[in-house]
XYZ file of C-alpha atoms in Angstrom:
418
model
C -36.497 -11.877 -35.324
C -35.675 -9.271 -32.710
C -36.621 -5.705 -33.474
C -33.785 -3.213 -33.752
C -33.611 -0.824 -30.824
C -34.466 2.724 -31.792
C -34.022 5.747 -29.562
C -34.985 9.104 -30.988
C -32.671 11.841 -29.820
C -30.954 14.852 -31.320
C -28.198 12.631 -32.613
C -27.472 8.970 -33.117
C -25.843 7.256 -30.175
C -25.158 3.777 -28.926
C -26.831 2.313 -25.814
C -25.211 3.949 -22.799
C -24.121 6.970 -24.818
C -27.404 8.678 -23.954
C -25.798 10.014 -20.798
C -23.983 12.542 -22.992
C -27.232 14.140 -24.111
C -29.095 13.970 -20.810
C -27.028 16.885 -19.634
C -28.867 19.104 -22.091
C -32.205 18.330 -20.435
C -32.113 21.701 -18.734
C -34.527 24.574 -18.735
C -33.796 26.917 -21.607
C -31.926 24.274 -23.617
C -33.156 23.597 -27.132
C -33.179 19.809 -26.638
C -34.975 17.962 -23.835
C -34.194 14.281 -23.349
C -37.209 12.312 -22.150
C -35.689 9.098 -23.496
C -33.188 8.498 -20.697
C -33.074 5.457 -18.419
C -31.670 7.184 -15.363
C -32.796 9.769 -12.845
C -31.191 13.090 -13.707
C -31.210 14.576 -10.239
C -28.676 16.658 -8.263
C -28.556 14.516 -5.133
C -25.142 15.579 -3.933
C -25.324 13.752 -0.607
C -25.278 10.402 -2.384
C -22.034 11.294 -4.099
C -20.302 13.307 -1.403
C -20.212 10.312 0.892
C -18.774 7.971 -1.721
C -15.113 8.423 -0.792
C -15.356 9.155 2.933
C -15.762 5.622 4.309
C -12.909 4.110 2.265
C -10.065 6.553 2.717
C -8.607 4.496 5.555
C -9.454 1.038 4.205
C -6.380 -1.025 3.212
C -6.078 -2.112 -0.420
C -6.096 -5.735 -1.554
C -8.464 -8.477 -2.619
C -11.864 -8.826 -1.024
C -14.761 -11.267 -1.113
C -15.976 -11.546 -4.734
C -19.562 -11.928 -3.533
C -19.382 -8.457 -1.985
C -18.393 -6.866 1.312
C -19.952 -8.819 4.163
C -21.325 -5.732 5.982
C -23.099 -4.645 2.786
C -24.501 -8.130 2.130
C -25.827 -8.229 5.702
C -27.391 -4.791 5.294
C -29.014 -5.768 1.977
C -30.334 -8.988 3.522
C -31.784 -7.022 6.438
C -33.448 -4.511 4.087
C -34.809 -7.274 1.830
C -36.177 -9.134 4.848
C -38.029 -6.009 5.969
C -39.368 -5.339 2.475
C -40.523 -8.871 1.622
C -41.473 -10.264 5.027
C -39.285 -13.277 4.160
C -36.050 -13.998 6.001
C -32.855 -13.466 3.985
C -29.247 -13.971 5.043
C -25.953 -12.573 3.775
C -25.153 -16.011 2.325
C -28.087 -15.539 -0.075
C -26.903 -12.153 -1.360
C -24.302 -11.435 -4.070
C -23.279 -7.834 -4.765
C -22.890 -7.235 -8.499
C -21.792 -4.516 -10.902
C -25.347 -3.415 -11.648
C -28.590 -5.317 -12.011
C -27.824 -6.316 -15.603
C -24.822 -8.270 -14.368
C -27.055 -9.882 -11.736
C -29.514 -10.823 -14.487
C -26.694 -12.396 -16.505
C -25.514 -14.436 -13.526
C -29.054 -15.556 -12.738
C -29.489 -16.801 -16.297
C -26.108 -18.536 -16.279
C -26.961 -20.251 -13.003
C -30.190 -21.908 -14.168
C -30.116 -22.095 -17.989
C -28.407 -24.339 -20.490
C -28.391 -24.377 -24.274
C -31.804 -25.017 -25.801
C -33.789 -24.037 -22.701
C -36.754 -21.762 -23.292
C -37.297 -18.577 -21.273
C -40.636 -16.765 -21.189
C -40.306 -12.995 -21.537
C -43.218 -10.589 -21.168
C -43.495 -8.108 -24.044
C -42.812 -5.126 -24.047
C -39.409 -6.262 -22.845
C -36.211 -4.580 -21.706
C -33.913 -4.348 -24.741
C -30.980 -6.159 -23.146
C -32.946 -9.262 -22.107
C -33.614 -11.157 -25.377
C -30.006 -10.771 -26.633
C -28.718 -11.995 -23.284
C -30.883 -15.126 -23.472
C -29.829 -15.777 -27.065
C -26.149 -15.297 -26.195
C -26.444 -18.120 -23.653
C -27.836 -20.460 -26.298
C -31.320 -20.377 -24.777
C -34.534 -19.459 -26.605
C -36.690 -16.417 -25.711
C -40.446 -17.046 -25.907
C -42.560 -13.882 -25.883
C -45.925 -13.404 -24.201
C -47.677 -10.087 -24.781
C -48.817 -8.015 -21.812
C -52.481 -7.059 -21.919
C -53.328 -3.433 -22.637
C -54.208 -0.976 -21.179
C -52.590 -2.033 -17.882
C -49.743 -3.911 -19.602
C -49.848 -6.819 -17.183
C -49.472 -10.442 -18.315
C -52.379 -12.856 -18.573
C -51.349 -16.020 -16.754
C -53.361 -18.238 -19.112
C -51.253 -16.859 -21.973
C -48.101 -17.675 -20.024
C -49.338 -21.220 -19.444
C -50.085 -21.620 -23.153
C -46.487 -20.642 -23.956
C -44.940 -23.261 -21.656
C -43.402 -26.340 -23.295
C -41.319 -29.220 -21.926
C -38.248 -27.090 -22.684
C -39.390 -24.103 -20.611
C -36.879 -23.489 -17.854
C -37.614 -19.988 -16.551
C -39.819 -16.921 -16.745
C -38.542 -13.374 -16.342
C -40.939 -10.954 -14.672
C -40.346 -7.239 -14.295
C -42.525 -5.227 -11.908
C -42.574 -2.240 -11.711
C -42.011 -2.436 -15.432
C -39.742 -0.647 -17.862
C -41.004 0.621 -20.300
C -44.702 0.494 -19.395
C -44.675 1.536 -15.732
C -47.000 -1.398 -14.968
C -47.119 -2.818 -11.441
C -48.303 -6.430 -11.286
C -51.107 -6.962 -8.778
C -51.161 -9.678 -6.113
C -53.412 -11.984 -8.125
C -51.093 -11.917 -11.122
C -48.009 -12.526 -8.996
C -49.659 -15.331 -7.026
C -50.822 -17.084 -10.186
C -47.364 -16.856 -11.738
C -45.955 -18.367 -8.549
C -48.476 -21.217 -8.654
C -47.603 -21.888 -12.277
C -43.873 -21.949 -11.514
C -44.330 -24.452 -8.711
C -46.654 -26.663 -10.740
C -44.420 -26.755 -13.812
C -41.097 -26.596 -11.937
C -39.739 -23.508 -13.666
C -37.531 -20.759 -12.304
C -38.682 -17.189 -11.737
C -36.156 -14.426 -12.353
C -37.747 -11.364 -10.791
C -36.271 -8.084 -11.990
C -37.182 -5.598 -9.241
C -35.060 -2.778 -10.582
C -37.729 -0.130 -9.910
C -39.036 -1.490 -6.607
C -38.429 1.868 -4.904
C -40.834 3.619 -7.271
C -44.481 2.565 -6.814
C -46.977 5.436 -6.962
C -50.392 3.768 -6.666
C -52.172 1.462 -4.213
C -50.242 1.368 -0.947
C -47.228 3.011 -2.629
C -45.242 -0.063 -1.637
C -43.607 -2.668 -3.839
C -44.638 -6.279 -3.324
C -42.220 -8.934 -4.477
C -43.523 -12.233 -5.783
C -41.952 -13.964 -2.771
C -44.083 -11.783 -0.490
C -47.290 -12.627 -2.313
C -46.424 -16.308 -2.665
C -43.767 -17.385 -0.101
C -43.879 -20.944 -1.450
C -42.067 -19.828 -4.580
C -39.039 -18.427 -2.733
C -36.799 -21.426 -3.442
C -37.504 -21.103 -7.171
C -37.050 -17.324 -7.347
C -33.971 -15.240 -8.107
C -34.353 -11.532 -7.372
C -32.155 -9.014 -9.175
C -32.053 -5.374 -8.152
C -29.774 -2.330 -8.353
C -28.901 -0.171 -5.388
C -27.488 2.685 -7.439
C -30.726 3.550 -9.285
C -32.771 4.436 -6.203
C -29.874 6.648 -5.045
C -29.838 8.454 -8.436
C -26.318 7.042 -8.952
C -26.950 4.792 -11.967
C -23.464 5.256 -13.396
C -21.931 3.705 -10.286
C -23.244 0.301 -11.429
C -24.085 -1.394 -8.162
C -26.711 -4.110 -7.788
C -27.380 -7.389 -6.071
C -28.758 -10.849 -6.625
C -30.811 -12.631 -3.958
C -31.458 -16.361 -4.193
C -31.255 -19.574 -2.215
C -27.789 -20.244 -0.801
C -26.821 -22.873 -3.450
C -27.653 -20.481 -6.282
C -25.890 -17.595 -4.528
C -22.759 -19.746 -4.051
C -22.794 -20.695 -7.742
C -23.154 -17.051 -8.730
C -20.329 -16.116 -6.372
C -18.058 -18.589 -8.145
C -19.085 -17.191 -11.525
C -18.322 -13.661 -10.416
C -14.990 -14.579 -8.875
C -13.768 -16.280 -12.056
C -15.412 -14.448 -14.931
C -16.951 -11.254 -13.640
C -16.143 -7.911 -12.113
C -17.043 -7.176 -8.510
C -18.040 -3.562 -7.778
C -15.262 -1.509 -6.256
C -15.182 -1.325 -2.456
C -15.578 2.445 -2.801
C -19.028 2.085 -4.362
C -19.997 -0.720 -1.975
C -19.052 1.382 1.044
C -21.116 4.280 -0.312
C -24.168 2.025 -0.622
C -23.559 0.662 2.881
C -23.402 4.209 4.239
C -26.842 4.969 2.857
C -28.344 1.717 4.080
C -27.030 2.070 7.622
C -26.617 5.802 8.248
C -29.036 7.863 6.165
C -32.017 5.597 6.988
C -33.474 5.925 3.505
C -33.308 9.732 3.332
C -31.893 9.776 -0.199
C -34.444 7.238 -1.432
C -37.307 9.256 0.053
C -35.958 12.425 -1.500
C -35.699 10.708 -4.887
C -39.200 9.270 -4.550
C -40.774 12.607 -3.630
C -38.924 14.266 -6.482
C -40.386 11.724 -8.931
C -43.893 12.061 -7.466
C -43.779 15.771 -8.297
C -42.615 15.129 -11.862
C -45.216 12.365 -12.328
C -48.089 14.538 -11.099
C -47.089 17.353 -13.417
C -46.724 14.955 -16.324
C -50.056 13.177 -15.834
C -51.838 16.531 -15.707
C -50.263 17.606 -18.994
C -50.839 14.257 -20.707
C -54.528 14.333 -19.754
C -54.909 16.833 -22.627
C -54.099 14.158 -25.225
C -57.004 13.636 -27.631
C -56.272 10.557 -29.737
C -53.955 8.848 -27.250
C -55.101 7.468 -23.893
C -53.216 8.991 -20.938
C -50.765 6.544 -19.355
C -51.131 5.074 -15.852
C -47.467 5.270 -14.776
C -48.130 3.123 -11.691
C -44.432 2.497 -11.148
C -40.860 3.121 -12.395
C -40.434 6.619 -13.901
C -41.843 6.301 -17.402
C -44.974 7.424 -19.218
C -45.818 4.812 -21.850
C -48.186 5.937 -24.584
C -50.211 3.515 -26.708
C -50.185 5.121 -30.151
C -52.084 2.345 -31.911
C -55.332 4.291 -32.450
C -53.582 7.452 -33.626
C -51.162 5.577 -35.873
C -53.978 3.562 -37.457
C -55.856 6.746 -38.347
C -52.745 8.342 -39.805
C -51.895 5.207 -41.765
C -55.374 5.292 -43.273
C -54.612 8.829 -44.498
C -51.361 7.577 -45.977
C -49.340 10.168 -44.062
C -47.486 8.049 -41.521
C -46.601 4.389 -41.860
C -45.784 3.329 -38.290
C -45.378 4.552 -34.733
C -41.637 4.851 -35.372
C -42.523 7.520 -37.931
C -44.490 9.377 -35.264
C -41.504 9.288 -32.922
C -39.212 10.637 -35.628
C -41.661 13.399 -36.386
C -41.914 14.308 -32.684
C -38.162 14.713 -32.492
C -38.090 16.845 -35.626
C -40.960 19.091 -34.593
C -40.505 19.319 -30.825
C -36.794 18.670 -30.253
C -37.737 16.266 -27.450
C -35.985 12.895 -27.219
C -38.136 9.808 -26.632
C -37.903 6.050 -27.197
C -40.087 4.294 -29.751
C -41.841 1.152 -28.541
C -40.105 -0.912 -31.216
C -37.079 -0.812 -28.916
C -39.102 -2.933 -26.495
C -40.734 -5.201 -29.074
C -43.944 -3.145 -29.212
C -44.650 -1.301 -32.457
C -47.503 0.652 -30.825
C -45.699 2.298 -27.926
C -43.764 5.440 -27.065
C -41.804 5.825 -23.832
C -41.216 9.172 -22.133
C -39.161 9.474 -18.944
C -40.071 11.681 -16.007
C -36.661 11.132 -14.428
C -35.475 14.525 -15.683
C -36.058 17.734 -13.673
C -39.826 18.400 -13.331
C -39.588 21.732 -15.155
C -37.896 20.056 -18.130
C -40.455 17.244 -18.060
C -43.276 19.806 -18.161
C -41.863 21.686 -21.147
C -41.059 18.497 -23.045
C -44.465 16.935 -22.470
C -46.316 20.105 -23.473
C -44.474 20.007 -26.779
C -45.296 16.305 -27.217
C -49.009 16.784 -26.424
C -49.307 19.730 -28.776
C -47.587 17.841 -31.584
C -49.627 14.649 -31.134
C -52.908 16.539 -30.929
C -52.096 18.517 -34.061
C -51.517 15.422 -36.181
C -55.217 14.629 -36.601
C -56.065 18.297 -37.253
C -53.860 18.513 -40.330
C -54.982 17.861 -43.840
C -53.043 15.097 -45.607
C -49.650 16.289 -46.885
C -49.970 19.531 -44.869
C -47.591 20.103 -42.029
C -48.164 22.479 -39.123
C -45.175 24.482 -37.898
C -46.872 25.979 -34.854
C -45.286 25.237 -31.494
C -45.616 26.861 -28.117
C -42.162 27.298 -26.747
C -39.407 26.574 -29.290
C -37.986 28.259 -32.351
C -38.525 25.703 -35.098
C -35.961 27.343 -37.360
C -33.218 26.922 -34.808
C -34.260 23.881 -32.771
C -32.006 21.392 -34.544
C -28.962 23.561 -34.998
C -25.843 22.350 -33.163
């Protein structure tokens, strides 16, 4: 049974509604949202150029696989990034990476097929697989790095296994799969004739090693024909609400996806596509570099603050823009005292005592985790994390049934007032 997604914020909201509360993640505000999935950054240049290129473009229907100039530009960028040649005929522009993931699954799965998913997972993935009549099979990532063990993946394969979904850099854990892991997954896919759906949503955000994302097709070129890459363009431009992504696959798969999108899907507006093309061809990655440097600053600040945690190991945050805390040791000690029953209880208590929004690991199928975003302004991240560290460290200092009200920078009597 799938776990129910739980996001701890100052109010209850449905997935996607979190954008309403992210606006309060500002210095001086009572509530700080470190549970968001987007980069809350004032990159005006990415938005100012949205309308300029399309003011003179005639209206009418256009290619449902995406504007040809944009597909060529994406293919050129992907070729440079992966070292593998891609053409426009292998690219489909989609309304966000989730839509690309849906099309990828529709293209290769049928009812009863099994799909291996690495846990912690992204919340939308298991329901999507179930909706298609396929069966999700979960393989746990190995702590503390949260990377999958390929022998565990092999053990999960059955004659009905059709695909594996990999996600590096990873949401929620921030894990970046190393070359050995990627190569071994590629070998397994070739040997057992299964598809790889590679979600590279956070490929622009790698902070360790060579600070460069490596796709599975780069590490193992032989798996290219069995790999479908899905990726957004809007996220790295801090324009997540514009919902622009792409799918890259062999030409037959891309043609099939193009037919799906033309009949049953929604192609991104030419306005948004032209904006993405502008940044690919004109700005030469300026916005992406600005976003990356902005996140590096927030990550450095956050890791320094989180190093003060006592009963929780500091996270690695190798990629994406999330700190993922393993609360298993702390929760076990608190459960032994009879004060707190699960990590979800810790997350609720953090919200109540610190007024900082976070996402409990149960959302991602992991009862031990807690996800904190550093996609908010660095100053807000610093304040929010200081509150979290203080609250977590104080839990083990309390006597059972005794609650500490001491905080550093918020008025506890007023923190939850509207």
